[in-house]
Amino acid sequence: DSGLFTWDYLYELATRKDQLWADYLAELASAGKSRDPDESVVKLML
């Protein structure tokens, strides 16, 4: 029991993984962000 997280919390993360991931991706999209490492952080205005 010397870990950073409780077993209950780790269990919750495991059982809700799909919903938590979907929520995370939705928040990224609403912020106009992406997890794509090839996406540039600089937008060129041509």
PDB file of C-alpha atoms in Angstrom:
ATOM      1  CA  ASP A   1       0.000   0.000   0.000  1.00  0.00           C
ATOM      2  CA  SER A   2       2.846   2.400  -0.664  1.00  0.00           C
ATOM      3  CA  GLY A   3       1.742   3.310  -4.185  1.00  0.00           C
ATOM      4  CA  LEU A   4       0.652   6.707  -5.433  1.00  0.00           C
ATOM      5  CA  PHE A   5      -2.913   5.591  -6.124  1.00  0.00           C
ATOM      6  CA  THR A   6      -5.384   3.472  -4.215  1.00  0.00           C
ATOM      7  CA  TRP A   7      -6.525   0.138  -5.590  1.00  0.00           C
ATOM      8  CA  ASP A   8     -10.065   1.544  -5.778  1.00  0.00           C
ATOM      9  CA  TYR A   9      -8.904   4.398  -8.000  1.00  0.00           C
ATOM     10  CA  LEU A  10      -6.901   2.085 -10.261  1.00  0.00           C
ATOM     11  CA  TYR A  11      -9.921  -0.197 -10.554  1.00  0.00           C
ATOM     12  CA  GLU A  12     -12.111   2.791 -11.494  1.00  0.00           C
ATOM     13  CA  LEU A  13      -9.638   3.836 -14.191  1.00  0.00           C
ATOM     14  CA  ALA A  14      -9.596   0.317 -15.603  1.00  0.00           C
ATOM     15  CA  THR A  15     -13.362  -0.127 -15.616  1.00  0.00           C
ATOM     16  CA  ARG A  16     -14.082   3.348 -17.034  1.00  0.00           C
ATOM     17  CA  LYS A  17     -11.141   3.442 -19.476  1.00  0.00           C
ATOM     18  CA  ASP A  18     -13.231   3.659 -22.649  1.00  0.00           C
ATOM     19  CA  GLN A  19     -15.466   6.459 -21.345  1.00  0.00           C
ATOM     20  CA  LEU A  20     -12.555   8.413 -19.870  1.00  0.00           C
ATOM     21  CA  TRP A  21     -10.634   8.155 -23.152  1.00  0.00           C
ATOM     22  CA  ALA A  22     -13.656   9.294 -25.168  1.00  0.00           C
ATOM     23  CA  ASP A  23     -14.130  12.256 -22.817  1.00  0.00           C
ATOM     24  CA  TYR A  24     -10.444  13.170 -23.164  1.00  0.00           C
ATOM     25  CA  LEU A  25     -10.601  13.068 -26.965  1.00  0.00           C
ATOM     26  CA  ALA A  26     -13.784  15.164 -26.957  1.00  0.00           C
ATOM     27  CA  GLU A  27     -12.101  17.785 -24.764  1.00  0.00           C
ATOM     28  CA  LEU A  28      -9.110  17.881 -27.113  1.00  0.00           C
ATOM     29  CA  ALA A  29     -11.374  18.325 -30.125  1.00  0.00           C
ATOM     30  CA  SER A  30     -13.380  21.102 -28.474  1.00  0.00           C
ATOM     31  CA  ALA A  31     -10.113  22.900 -27.688  1.00  0.00           C
ATOM     32  CA  GLY A  32      -8.981  22.530 -31.300  1.00  0.00           C
ATOM     33  CA  LYS A  33      -6.080  20.297 -30.253  1.00  0.00           C
ATOM     34  CA  SER A  34      -4.822  16.965 -31.533  1.00  0.00           C
ATOM     35  CA  ARG A  35      -2.785  14.006 -30.316  1.00  0.00           C
ATOM     36  CA  ASP A  36      -1.213  13.669 -33.779  1.00  0.00           C
ATOM     37  CA  PRO A  37       2.553  14.128 -33.316  1.00  0.00           C
ATOM     38  CA  ASP A  38       2.911  15.134 -36.968  1.00  0.00           C
ATOM     39  CA  GLU A  39       0.526  18.053 -36.605  1.00  0.00           C
ATOM     40  CA  SER A  40       2.399  21.325 -36.538  1.00  0.00           C
ATOM     41  CA  VAL A  41       1.932  23.697 -33.629  1.00  0.00           C
ATOM     42  CA  VAL A  42       2.618  26.591 -35.983  1.00  0.00           C
ATOM     43  CA  LYS A  43      -0.020  27.664 -38.476  1.00  0.00           C
ATOM     44  CA  LEU A  44       1.334  29.400 -41.548  1.00  0.00           C
ATOM     45  CA  MET A  45      -0.782  32.195 -42.911  1.00  0.00           C
ATOM     46  CA  LEU A  46      -0.145  32.253 -46.658  1.00  0.00           C
TER      47      LEU A  46
END
